[in-house]
Amino acid sequence: MGNFSKKEGKSDESRESTAKELFLKTLADVYFIKSSAVSSLGSIASRVVNTDCKLLVLQLGTAMNGQILRLKLITSLIANNGIILEPRSQPYDEIVNYLKASDQEGAMAKDAIILSRFLVVNSTEISSFKLLIKVAPVLKTKMVRHHLKICLTEATVEKTILETKLSTYI
């Protein structure tokens, strides 16, 4: 039976290592998706026709900037425990291109498409935040879950706002 507990210990270490790697990759993905979206907001907002919709896109950018700062804080908190996030230098061009609607669309359709694409990206972020919250205790770093929960709450509010605005086009 002694051997069993040693195997169990290795399994726990393996799970912890996997959980840390999952956390770091997911955190990096969310960070760079948000950064990519924010870096292209000026270009995206210039494609939006409706003034209210344009204002909403810019307000989303403000909220995303707050979440980016919170994600940087989380990165600093986990770095204090020796867990380093791998930096990426370039934004995700695929995200930027995805968020921009085609110029061939009509004005109202273009606005609705841009909003729906923000909604898709936002929904992915919400799922990622939920996963990060579940995995965060493995890091044994104080306040990480707290900041992730705030990001999740903000992303959920953004989703509700996007859904409400998008429903005006349907």
CSV table of C-alpha atoms in Angstrom, one decimal, residues 5-6 18 26 33 46 55 74 89 91 99 106-107 125 133 138 140 144 149 152 161 170:
chain,number,residue,atom,x,y,z
A,5,SER,CA,0.4,6.4,-2.0
A,6,LYS,CA,3.6,7.3,-3.8
A,18,THR,CA,-1.1,20.2,-15.8
A,26,THR,CA,-5.7,30.0,-20.9
A,33,ILE,CA,-7.5,38.1,-27.3
A,46,SER,CA,-14.5,53.6,-37.7
A,55,LEU,CA,-20.2,54.4,-28.6
A,74,ILE,CA,-2.8,38.5,-11.9
A,89,SER,CA,4.8,40.2,-28.9
A,91,PRO,CA,-1.6,40.6,-31.3
A,99,LEU,CA,-13.9,41.5,-35.5
A,106,GLY,CA,-24.9,47.0,-45.7
A,107,ALA,CA,-24.5,49.6,-42.9
A,125,GLU,CA,-13.7,34.9,-22.7
A,133,ILE,CA,-11.5,30.4,-11.6
A,138,VAL,CA,-3.8,25.2,-7.7
A,140,LYS,CA,-1.9,28.9,-4.2
A,144,VAL,CA,-6.0,35.6,-8.2
A,149,LYS,CA,-14.2,36.8,-10.6
A,152,LEU,CA,-16.0,37.3,-15.2
A,161,ILE,CA,-25.2,44.7,-23.1
A,170,ILE,CA,-33.2,41.5,-35.2
